[in-house]
Short mmCIF file of C-alpha atoms in Angstrom, two decimals:
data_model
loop_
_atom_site.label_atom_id
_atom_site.label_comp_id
_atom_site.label_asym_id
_atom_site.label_seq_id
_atom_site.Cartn_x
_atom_site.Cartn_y
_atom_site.Cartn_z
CA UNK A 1 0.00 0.00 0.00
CA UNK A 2 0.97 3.45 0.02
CA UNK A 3 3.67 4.99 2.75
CA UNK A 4 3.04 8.19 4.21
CA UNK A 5 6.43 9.30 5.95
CA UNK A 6 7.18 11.95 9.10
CA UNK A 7 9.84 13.46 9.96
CA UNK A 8 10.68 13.47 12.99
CA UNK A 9 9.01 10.96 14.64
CA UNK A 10 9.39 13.05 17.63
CA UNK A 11 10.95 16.80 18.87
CA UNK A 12 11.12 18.36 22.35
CA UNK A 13 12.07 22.19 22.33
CA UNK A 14 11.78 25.13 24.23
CA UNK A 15 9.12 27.43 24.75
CA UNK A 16 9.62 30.04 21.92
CA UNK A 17 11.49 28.29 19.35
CA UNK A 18 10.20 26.96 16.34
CA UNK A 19 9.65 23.86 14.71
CA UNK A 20 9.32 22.07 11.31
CA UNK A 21 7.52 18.58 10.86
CA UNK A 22 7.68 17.07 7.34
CA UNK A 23 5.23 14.75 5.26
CA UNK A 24 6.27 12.79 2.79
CA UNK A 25 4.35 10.51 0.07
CA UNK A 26 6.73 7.93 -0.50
CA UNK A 27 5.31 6.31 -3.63
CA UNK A 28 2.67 8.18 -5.27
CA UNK A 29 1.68 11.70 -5.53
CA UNK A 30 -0.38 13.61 -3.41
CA UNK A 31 -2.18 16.96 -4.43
CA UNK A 32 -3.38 17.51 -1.17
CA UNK A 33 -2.30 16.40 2.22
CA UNK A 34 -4.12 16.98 5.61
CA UNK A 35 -2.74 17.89 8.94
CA UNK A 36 -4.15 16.59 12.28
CA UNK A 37 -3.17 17.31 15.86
CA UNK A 38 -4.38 15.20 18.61
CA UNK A 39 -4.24 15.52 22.82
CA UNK A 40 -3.97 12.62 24.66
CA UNK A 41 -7.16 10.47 24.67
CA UNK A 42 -8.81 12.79 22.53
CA UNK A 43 -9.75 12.63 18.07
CA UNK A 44 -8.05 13.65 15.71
CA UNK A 45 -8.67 17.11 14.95
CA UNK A 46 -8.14 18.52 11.07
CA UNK A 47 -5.88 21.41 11.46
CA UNK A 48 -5.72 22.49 7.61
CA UNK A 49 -5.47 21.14 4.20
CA UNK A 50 -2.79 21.39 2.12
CA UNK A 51 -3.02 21.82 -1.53
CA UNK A 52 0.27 21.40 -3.48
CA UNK A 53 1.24 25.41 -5.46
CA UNK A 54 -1.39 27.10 -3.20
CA UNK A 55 -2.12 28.32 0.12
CA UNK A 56 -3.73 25.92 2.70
CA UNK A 57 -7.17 26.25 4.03
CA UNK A 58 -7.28 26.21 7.92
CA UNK A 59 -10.36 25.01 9.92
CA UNK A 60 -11.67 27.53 12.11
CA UNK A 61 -9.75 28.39 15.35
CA UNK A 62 -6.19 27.45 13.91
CA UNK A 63 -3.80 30.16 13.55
CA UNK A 64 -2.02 30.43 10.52
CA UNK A 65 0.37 32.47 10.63
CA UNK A 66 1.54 30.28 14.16
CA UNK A 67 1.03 27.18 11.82
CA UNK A 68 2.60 27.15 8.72
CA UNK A 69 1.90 25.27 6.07
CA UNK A 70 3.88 24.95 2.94
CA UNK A 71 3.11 21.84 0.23
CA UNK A 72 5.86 22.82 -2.45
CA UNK A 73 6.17 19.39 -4.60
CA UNK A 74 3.64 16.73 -4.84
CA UNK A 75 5.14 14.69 -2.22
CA UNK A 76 5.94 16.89 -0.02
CA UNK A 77 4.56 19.19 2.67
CA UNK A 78 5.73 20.68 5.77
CA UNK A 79 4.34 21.89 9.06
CA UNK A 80 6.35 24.57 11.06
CA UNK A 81 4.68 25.76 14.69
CA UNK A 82 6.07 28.82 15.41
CA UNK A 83 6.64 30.13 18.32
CA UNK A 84 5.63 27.11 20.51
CA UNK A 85 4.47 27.31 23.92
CA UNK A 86 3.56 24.16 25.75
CA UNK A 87 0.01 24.15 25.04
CA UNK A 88 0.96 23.13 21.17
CA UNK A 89 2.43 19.77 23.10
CA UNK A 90 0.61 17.25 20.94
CA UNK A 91 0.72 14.59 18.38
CA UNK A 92 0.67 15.78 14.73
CA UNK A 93 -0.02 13.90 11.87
CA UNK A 94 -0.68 14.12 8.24
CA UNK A 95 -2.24 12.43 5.50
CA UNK A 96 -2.09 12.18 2.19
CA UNK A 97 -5.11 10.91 -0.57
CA UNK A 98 -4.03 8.71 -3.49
CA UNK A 99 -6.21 10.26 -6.30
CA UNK A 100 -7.01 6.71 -7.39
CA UNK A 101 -8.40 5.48 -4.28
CA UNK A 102 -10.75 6.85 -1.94
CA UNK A 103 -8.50 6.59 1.13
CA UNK A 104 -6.10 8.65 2.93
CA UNK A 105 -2.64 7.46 4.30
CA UNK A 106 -1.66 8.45 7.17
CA UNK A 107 2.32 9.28 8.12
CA UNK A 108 3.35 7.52 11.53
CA UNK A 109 3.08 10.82 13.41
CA UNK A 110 5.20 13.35 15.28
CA UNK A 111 4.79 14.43 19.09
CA UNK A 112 5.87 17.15 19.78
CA UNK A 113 6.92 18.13 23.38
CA UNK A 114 7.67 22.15 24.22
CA UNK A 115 9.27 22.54 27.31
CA UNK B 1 -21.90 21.30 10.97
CA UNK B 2 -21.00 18.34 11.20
CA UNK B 3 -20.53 15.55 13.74
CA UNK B 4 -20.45 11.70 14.43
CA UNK B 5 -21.36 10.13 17.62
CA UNK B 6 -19.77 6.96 18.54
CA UNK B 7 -19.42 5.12 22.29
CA UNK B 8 -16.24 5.63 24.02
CA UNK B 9 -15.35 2.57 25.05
CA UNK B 10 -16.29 -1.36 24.94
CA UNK B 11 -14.86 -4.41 26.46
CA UNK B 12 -14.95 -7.74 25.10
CA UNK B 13 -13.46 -11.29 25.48
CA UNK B 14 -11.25 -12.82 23.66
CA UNK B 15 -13.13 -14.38 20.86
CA UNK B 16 -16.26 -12.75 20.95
CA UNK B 17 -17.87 -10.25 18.46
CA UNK B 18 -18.29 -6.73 19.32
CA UNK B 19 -20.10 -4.13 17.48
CA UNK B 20 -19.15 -0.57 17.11
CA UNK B 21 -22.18 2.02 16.19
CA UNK B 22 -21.27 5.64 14.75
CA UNK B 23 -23.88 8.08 13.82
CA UNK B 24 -23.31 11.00 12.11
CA UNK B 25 -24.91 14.24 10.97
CA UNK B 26 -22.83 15.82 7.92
CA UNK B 27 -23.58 17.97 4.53
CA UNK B 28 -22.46 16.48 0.90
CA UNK B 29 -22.14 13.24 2.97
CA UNK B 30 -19.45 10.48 0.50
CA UNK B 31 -19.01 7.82 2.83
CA UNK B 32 -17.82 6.24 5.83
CA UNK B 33 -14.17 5.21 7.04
CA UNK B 34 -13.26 3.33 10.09
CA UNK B 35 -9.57 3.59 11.01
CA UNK B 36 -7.84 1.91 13.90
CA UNK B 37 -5.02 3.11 16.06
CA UNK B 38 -2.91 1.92 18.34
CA UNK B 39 -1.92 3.71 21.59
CA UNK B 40 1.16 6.10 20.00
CA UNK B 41 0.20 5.06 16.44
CA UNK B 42 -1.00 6.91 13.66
CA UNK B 43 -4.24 5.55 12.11
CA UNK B 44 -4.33 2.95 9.94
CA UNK B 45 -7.11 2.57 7.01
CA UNK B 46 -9.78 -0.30 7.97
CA UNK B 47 -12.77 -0.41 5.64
CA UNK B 48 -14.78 2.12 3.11
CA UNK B 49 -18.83 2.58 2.95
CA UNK B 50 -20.15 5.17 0.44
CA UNK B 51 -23.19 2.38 -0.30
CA UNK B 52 -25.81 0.75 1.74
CA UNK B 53 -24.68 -2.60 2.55
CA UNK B 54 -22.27 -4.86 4.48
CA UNK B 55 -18.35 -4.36 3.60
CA UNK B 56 -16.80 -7.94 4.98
CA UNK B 57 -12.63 -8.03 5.05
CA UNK B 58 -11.48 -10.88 6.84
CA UNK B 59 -12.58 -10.83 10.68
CA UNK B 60 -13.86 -6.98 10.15
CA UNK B 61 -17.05 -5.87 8.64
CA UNK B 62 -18.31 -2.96 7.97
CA UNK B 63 -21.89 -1.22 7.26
CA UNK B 64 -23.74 1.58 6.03
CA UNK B 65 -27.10 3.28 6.15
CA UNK B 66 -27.34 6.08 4.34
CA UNK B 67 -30.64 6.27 4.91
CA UNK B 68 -30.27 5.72 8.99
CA UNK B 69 -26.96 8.30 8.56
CA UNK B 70 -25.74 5.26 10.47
CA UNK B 71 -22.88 2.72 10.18
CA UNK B 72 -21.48 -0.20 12.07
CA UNK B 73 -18.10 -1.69 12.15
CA UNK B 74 -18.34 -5.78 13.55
CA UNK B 75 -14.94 -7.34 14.95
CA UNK B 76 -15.32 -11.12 14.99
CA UNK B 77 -13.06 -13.60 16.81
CA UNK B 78 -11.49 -11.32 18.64
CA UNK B 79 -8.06 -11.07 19.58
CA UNK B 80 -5.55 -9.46 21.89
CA UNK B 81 -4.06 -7.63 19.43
CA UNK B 82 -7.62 -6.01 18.74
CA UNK B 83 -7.15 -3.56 21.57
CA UNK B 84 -7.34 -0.19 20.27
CA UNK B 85 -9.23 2.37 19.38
CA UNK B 86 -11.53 2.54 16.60
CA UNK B 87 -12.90 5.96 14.62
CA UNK B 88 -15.39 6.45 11.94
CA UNK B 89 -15.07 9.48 9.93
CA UNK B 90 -16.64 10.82 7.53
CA UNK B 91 -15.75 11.66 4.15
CA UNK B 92 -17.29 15.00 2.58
CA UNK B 93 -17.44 17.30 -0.34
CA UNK B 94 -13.72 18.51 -0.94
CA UNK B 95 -12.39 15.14 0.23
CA UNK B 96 -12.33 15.98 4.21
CA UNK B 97 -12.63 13.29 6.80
CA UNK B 98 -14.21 14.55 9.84
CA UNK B 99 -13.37 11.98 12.73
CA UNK B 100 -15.91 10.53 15.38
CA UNK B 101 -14.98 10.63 19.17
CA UNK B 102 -13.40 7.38 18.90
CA UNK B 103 -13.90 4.09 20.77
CA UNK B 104 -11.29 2.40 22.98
CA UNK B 105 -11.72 -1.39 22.67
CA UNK B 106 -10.12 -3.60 25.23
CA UNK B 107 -10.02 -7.17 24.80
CA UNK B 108 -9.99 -9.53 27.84
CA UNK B 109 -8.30 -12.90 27.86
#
């Protein structure tokens, strides 16, 4: 099937700095990708969709210019929080849709801890 | 707006079958998607509904009412390994899944 990858699997910084996740499709091309965060116990909650050449589309209540998205090949899309505090301590993870199939691939995840 | 309603958690022996309900309310409804994940996993693709009917893949089954804006997914012989949670989300117009609460299955020897 097809591999979604992350990278990194996981990141601690400090409060302040900033940090880039990446989402790879490994073996088919992806006009769109999705990014998730979820808190411990809790769903997955869809932070913005990515859409390869343009600007993403953010669900209500996510900041964008604190999470950046960038999708700049078909493969590829990135993540940076900036500025994190603790509160962005979560898991993120991103998908990507085969256009062939009706399913989306999920990458393996990052957590993400901000001291 | 949209949302999906599914129980939080169900326990079940070791062999048994155990059904897990979602209902959802959603606009340019597509279909249905179950995904499992394991505790510090990412989610991994189960099953597909966008018709009424049973979906059957080895010991999971899945099924949709379109109709009912209900769906079902059925673990038989269950094992061990089964523990984990289960969502249903649903798939809309621009090709967004919207997730359920999820549903933490723990299997009992």
């Amino acid at each position: 099937g097809a591999v979604v990858s992350q990278h990194p699997s996981w990141v601690i910084c400090k409060s302040g700095t900033s940090v880039k996740i990446e989402c790879r499709s490994l073996d088919f091309q992806a006009t769109t990708m999705f990014w998730y965060r979820q808190f411990p116990k809790q769903s997955l909650m869809l932070m913005a969709t990515s859409n390869e050449g343009s600007k993403a589309t953010y669900e209500q209540g996510v900041e964008k210019d604190k999470f950046l998205i960038n999708h700049a090949s078909l493969t590829l899309s990135t993540l940076t929080v900036t500025s994190a505090h603790p509160e962005d301590s979560s898991f993120y993870i991103c998908s990507a849709r085969d256009l062939q199939v009706y399913e989306q691939y999920f990458g393996p995840g990052t957590r993400l801890t901000v001291t | 707006g949209q949302s999906l309603e599914q129980p939080s958690e169900v326990t079940a022996v070791e062999g048994a079958i155990v059904q897990i309900n979602c209902t959802y309310q959603t606009s340019g409804f597509y279909g249905l998607s179950w995904y499992q994940q394991h505790d510090g996993g990412a989610p991994t693709f189960l099953s597909y509904n966008a018709l009424d009917g049973l979906e059957e893949t080895g010991r999971f089954s899945s099924f949709l009412s379109r109709s009912d804006s209900y769906g079902y997914l059925l673990l038989q012989e269950l094992q061990m390994k089964d523990s984990a949670s289960y969502f249903c989300a649903v798939y809309n117009a621009g090709n967004m899944l919207t997730f359920g609460g999820g549903t933490r299955l723990m299997v009992k020897p």
